[in-house]
Amino acid sequence: MIIAIDGPAAAGKGTLARRLATHFGYPHLDTGALYRAVARRLLDAGQDPTDAEAAVAAARAVTAAELQSPRLRDEEVSRATSVVSAIPGVRAALLQFQRRFATTPPGAVLDGRDIGTVVCPDAEVKLFLEAAPEERARRRAKELRDRGVPAIDARVLQDIQERDARDSGRSTAPLSRAADAYVLDTTQLDPDAAFAAALAYIATRAP
Ligand code: DC
C-alpha cells in the first residue's frame, strides 16, 4: 500500500507520516528533504538557487545520506528550497528517486506537495493536510525555538505565507489537492488526534 500525504508547510505531514510508517511497518520518505538537500548543496557550493543548470546538476547528485542532515531545516535553506523546487528540471530529476521508493514492496509512506497528484497518482491512500496559517507558523516557530534557533511568530508567519504562495503558484506540480484525497484539517487536532483520524480513514480504504 502507498500512503501519499500532501499539504502546505507545517501542517503536520511529517509527524503523521512517521507515525503511519511505524504503524504499518513501511519506510517513510520526506520528499521535502530531497528538495532541501538540493538547496543545501547549492548554498554550500556558493551557487545561486535560481541557476537552473546548477540546480538540476545538484538534484541528480543528491544521495539518500544527505537527507538526514539537520542543516536541511535552516531558514535560509527553506527559502532557497522554495525557489529550486519550482524548476521543472529539478522536479524531473527527483521523480525517479521518489517513484522507486514508493513502489518497492511492501509499501511506503511519502509526504510532500505533489505525491497524490504527480509522484503517486495511483496511491491507495491520499491524505491532504491543512491547518490555519497562524497555527502552522506557531508550530514552526516552536520547532525552531526547541532547536535553539530564535524565532518570532510574526516573521515565521510571513515566511510561511510567502512559501505557500510560491508552492501553490508555480506552474510545474504546484501544491494542490488530488480530487480523491481525504482532507484532514489539523488546526484543532493534536498529533494523536490526527493519527487516529488518518487511521480511521485508511481503514475505509484498505479494510
Ligand atoms: O515540506 P518542506 O517544508 O520540507 O518542503 C520544503 C520545500 O520543498 C517547500 O517549499 C516545497 C518543496 N516541496 C515540493 O515542491 N515538492 C515536494 N514533494 C516536497 C517539497
Short mmCIF file of C-alpha atoms and ligand atoms in Angstrom, two decimals:
data_model
loop_
_atom_site.label_atom_id
_atom_site.label_comp_id
_atom_site.label_asym_id
_atom_site.label_seq_id
_atom_site.Cartn_x
_atom_site.Cartn_y
_atom_site.Cartn_z
CA MET A 1 0.00 0.00 0.00
CA ILE A 2 1.23 3.51 -0.83
CA ILE A 3 0.19 6.29 1.54
CA ALA A 4 0.57 9.75 -0.02
CA ILE A 5 0.44 12.77 2.30
CA ASP A 6 0.40 16.29 0.89
CA GLY A 7 -0.21 19.75 2.27
CA PRO A 8 1.41 23.11 2.99
CA ALA A 9 4.41 23.73 5.28
CA ALA A 10 3.96 22.85 8.97
CA ALA A 11 0.50 21.29 8.59
CA GLY A 12 1.72 18.18 10.46
CA LYS A 13 2.63 15.97 7.48
CA GLY A 14 5.99 14.78 8.84
CA THR A 15 4.72 13.79 12.27
CA LEU A 16 1.74 11.94 10.82
CA ALA A 17 3.83 10.26 8.11
CA ARG A 18 6.37 8.93 10.63
CA ARG A 19 3.63 7.55 12.87
CA LEU A 20 1.81 5.86 10.00
CA ALA A 21 5.09 4.40 8.71
CA THR A 22 5.85 2.92 12.14
CA HIS A 23 2.30 1.61 12.48
CA PHE A 24 2.30 -0.18 9.11
CA GLY A 25 6.00 -1.13 9.14
CA TYR A 26 6.70 0.86 5.96
CA PRO A 27 9.65 3.10 5.14
CA HIS A 28 8.95 6.84 5.06
CA LEU A 29 10.26 9.38 2.57
CA ASP A 30 10.13 13.07 3.47
CA THR A 31 10.26 14.40 -0.09
CA GLY A 32 10.74 17.98 1.16
CA ALA A 33 14.15 16.77 2.39
CA LEU A 34 15.07 15.84 -1.20
CA TYR A 35 14.36 19.40 -2.38
CA ARG A 36 16.07 20.81 0.71
CA ALA A 37 19.18 18.70 0.00
CA VAL A 38 19.36 20.23 -3.49
CA ALA A 39 19.19 23.74 -2.00
CA ARG A 40 21.77 22.86 0.68
CA ARG A 41 24.20 21.63 -1.99
CA LEU A 42 23.83 24.85 -3.96
CA LEU A 43 24.27 27.12 -0.94
CA ASP A 44 27.30 25.12 0.26
CA ALA A 45 28.88 25.47 -3.20
CA GLY A 46 28.16 29.23 -3.25
CA GLN A 47 25.81 28.78 -6.21
CA ASP A 48 22.63 30.72 -6.89
CA PRO A 49 19.37 28.77 -6.27
CA THR A 50 17.86 30.43 -9.36
CA ASP A 51 20.61 28.93 -11.58
CA ALA A 52 18.57 26.13 -13.22
CA GLU A 53 21.55 24.30 -14.70
CA ALA A 54 23.41 24.16 -11.37
CA ALA A 55 20.19 23.16 -9.56
CA VAL A 56 19.47 20.26 -11.94
CA ALA A 57 23.07 19.02 -11.57
CA ALA A 58 22.67 19.19 -7.77
CA ALA A 59 19.35 17.28 -7.96
CA ARG A 60 21.00 14.49 -9.98
CA ALA A 61 23.82 14.24 -7.44
CA VAL A 62 21.73 14.09 -4.24
CA THR A 63 22.19 10.92 -2.16
CA ALA A 64 19.96 9.31 0.49
CA ALA A 65 22.60 10.01 3.17
CA GLU A 66 22.22 13.79 2.70
CA LEU A 67 18.54 13.62 3.66
CA GLN A 68 19.48 13.11 7.33
CA SER A 69 21.41 16.37 7.78
CA PRO A 70 19.94 18.69 10.47
CA ARG A 71 21.26 21.60 8.34
CA LEU A 72 18.39 20.99 5.89
CA ARG A 73 15.98 22.75 8.29
CA ASP A 74 17.82 26.12 8.37
CA GLU A 75 15.61 29.02 7.32
CA GLU A 76 18.00 30.07 4.51
CA VAL A 77 17.60 26.55 3.14
CA SER A 78 13.79 26.74 3.45
CA ARG A 79 13.75 29.89 1.34
CA ALA A 80 16.16 28.54 -1.31
CA THR A 81 14.23 25.24 -1.44
CA SER A 82 11.05 27.00 -2.40
CA VAL A 83 12.97 28.51 -5.35
CA VAL A 84 14.72 25.31 -6.56
CA SER A 85 11.54 23.26 -6.25
CA ALA A 86 9.87 25.47 -8.89
CA ILE A 87 12.48 24.46 -11.50
CA PRO A 88 10.94 21.76 -13.76
CA GLY A 89 14.30 20.02 -14.39
CA VAL A 90 14.86 19.65 -10.64
CA ARG A 91 11.43 18.05 -10.19
CA ALA A 92 12.05 15.68 -13.11
CA ALA A 93 15.45 14.65 -11.70
CA LEU A 94 13.91 13.79 -8.30
CA LEU A 95 10.83 11.99 -9.67
CA GLN A 96 12.58 8.68 -10.37
CA PHE A 97 14.05 8.50 -6.85
CA GLN A 98 10.60 9.06 -5.33
CA ARG A 99 8.78 6.57 -7.57
CA ARG A 100 11.35 3.85 -6.95
CA PHE A 101 10.99 4.39 -3.20
CA ALA A 102 7.18 4.33 -3.39
CA THR A 103 6.88 1.17 -5.48
CA THR A 104 9.31 -1.01 -3.51
CA PRO A 105 7.30 -3.69 -1.63
CA PRO A 106 5.65 -3.94 0.83
CA GLY A 107 4.62 -0.28 0.69
CA ALA A 108 5.68 3.21 1.66
CA VAL A 109 4.62 6.50 3.17
CA LEU A 110 5.64 9.63 1.26
CA ASP A 111 4.92 13.18 2.27
CA GLY A 112 5.28 16.33 0.20
CA ARG A 113 3.32 18.65 -2.06
CA ASP A 114 2.60 16.61 -5.20
CA ILE A 115 2.67 12.99 -4.07
CA GLY A 116 -1.02 12.25 -4.65
CA THR A 117 -1.15 14.30 -7.87
CA VAL A 118 2.17 13.65 -9.70
CA VAL A 119 4.50 11.20 -7.95
CA CYS A 120 1.98 8.51 -6.99
CA PRO A 121 -1.36 9.31 -8.68
CA ASP A 122 -2.41 5.67 -8.12
CA ALA A 123 -1.69 5.63 -4.36
CA GLU A 124 -4.31 3.64 -2.43
CA VAL A 125 -4.45 6.29 0.30
CA LYS A 126 -4.16 10.04 -0.28
CA LEU A 127 -4.32 12.43 2.64
CA PHE A 128 -4.28 16.21 2.28
CA LEU A 129 -3.38 18.01 5.50
CA GLU A 130 -4.39 21.60 6.12
CA ALA A 131 -4.18 24.00 9.06
CA ALA A 132 -4.68 27.73 9.51
CA PRO A 133 -1.51 29.68 8.58
CA GLU A 134 -1.28 31.24 12.09
CA GLU A 135 -1.34 27.79 13.70
CA ARG A 136 1.26 26.48 11.25
CA ALA A 137 3.50 29.49 12.00
CA ARG A 138 3.12 28.90 15.75
CA ARG A 139 4.16 25.25 15.34
CA ARG A 140 7.12 26.03 13.07
CA ALA A 141 8.35 28.83 15.41
CA LYS A 142 8.14 26.47 18.39
CA GLU A 143 10.00 23.77 16.45
CA LEU A 144 12.77 26.28 15.66
CA ARG A 145 12.97 27.53 19.28
CA ASP A 146 13.11 23.92 20.53
CA ARG A 147 16.19 23.53 18.34
CA GLY A 148 17.73 26.64 19.88
CA VAL A 149 17.05 28.87 16.85
CA PRO A 150 15.49 32.24 17.83
CA ALA A 151 12.16 32.67 16.01
CA ILE A 152 9.44 35.31 16.04
CA ASP A 153 5.93 34.02 15.24
CA ALA A 154 5.06 37.02 13.02
CA ARG A 155 8.25 36.61 10.94
CA VAL A 156 7.70 32.86 10.57
CA LEU A 157 4.08 33.53 9.54
CA GLN A 158 5.29 35.90 6.81
CA ASP A 159 7.78 33.25 5.57
CA ILE A 160 5.05 30.58 5.56
CA GLN A 161 2.67 32.80 3.60
CA GLU A 162 5.38 33.60 1.02
CA ARG A 163 6.21 29.91 0.72
CA ASP A 164 2.51 28.95 0.40
CA ALA A 165 2.16 31.44 -2.46
CA ARG A 166 5.25 30.11 -4.29
CA ASP A 167 4.38 26.42 -3.70
CA SER A 168 0.80 26.93 -4.92
CA GLY A 169 1.56 29.37 -7.70
CA ARG A 170 4.36 27.61 -9.60
CA SER A 171 3.47 26.13 -12.98
CA THR A 172 5.11 22.70 -12.51
CA ALA A 173 3.45 20.39 -9.96
CA PRO A 174 2.02 23.12 -7.70
CA LEU A 175 0.68 22.30 -4.26
CA SER A 176 -2.84 21.14 -4.96
CA ARG A 177 -5.23 18.61 -3.55
CA ALA A 178 -5.90 15.46 -5.58
CA ALA A 179 -9.59 15.11 -6.33
CA ASP A 180 -9.62 11.75 -4.48
CA ALA A 181 -7.66 12.92 -1.42
CA TYR A 182 -9.10 12.88 2.08
CA VAL A 183 -8.79 16.35 3.64
CA LEU A 184 -7.69 16.47 7.26
CA ASP A 185 -7.68 19.93 8.90
CA THR A 186 -5.27 19.71 11.83
CA THR A 187 -5.78 23.26 13.17
CA GLN A 188 -7.64 21.88 16.20
CA LEU A 189 -6.02 18.42 16.25
CA ASP A 190 -3.01 17.34 18.27
CA PRO A 191 -0.73 14.64 16.75
CA ASP A 192 -2.63 11.80 18.49
CA ALA A 193 -6.00 13.01 17.16
CA ALA A 194 -4.62 13.49 13.63
CA PHE A 195 -3.15 9.98 13.71
CA ALA A 196 -6.45 8.49 14.92
CA ALA A 197 -8.41 10.31 12.19
CA ALA A 198 -5.96 9.15 9.50
CA LEU A 199 -6.12 5.53 10.70
CA ALA A 200 -9.93 5.61 10.69
CA TYR A 201 -9.89 6.84 7.10
CA ILE A 202 -7.28 4.29 5.98
CA ALA A 203 -9.43 1.51 7.44
CA THR A 204 -12.16 2.51 4.99
CA ARG A 205 -9.71 2.35 2.05
CA ALA A 206 -7.83 -0.85 2.93
CA PRO A 207 -10.10 -2.88 5.20
O1 DC B 1 7.84 20.12 3.48
P1 DC B 1 9.07 21.01 3.48
O2 DC B 1 8.86 22.33 4.22
O3 DC B 1 10.30 20.32 3.98
O4 DC B 1 9.32 21.39 1.94
C1 DC B 1 10.38 22.22 1.55
C2 DC B 1 10.08 22.87 0.21
O5 DC B 1 10.12 21.88 -0.83
C3 DC B 1 8.75 23.59 0.08
O6 DC B 1 8.96 24.92 -0.30
C4 DC B 1 8.00 22.87 -1.00
C5 DC B 1 9.01 22.00 -1.67
N1 DC B 1 8.48 20.64 -1.95
C6 DC B 1 7.96 20.41 -3.19
O7 DC B 1 7.93 21.32 -4.02
N2 DC B 1 7.51 19.17 -3.51
C7 DC B 1 7.53 18.18 -2.61
N3 DC B 1 7.07 16.96 -2.94
C8 DC B 1 8.04 18.42 -1.31
C9 DC B 1 8.50 19.68 -1.01
#
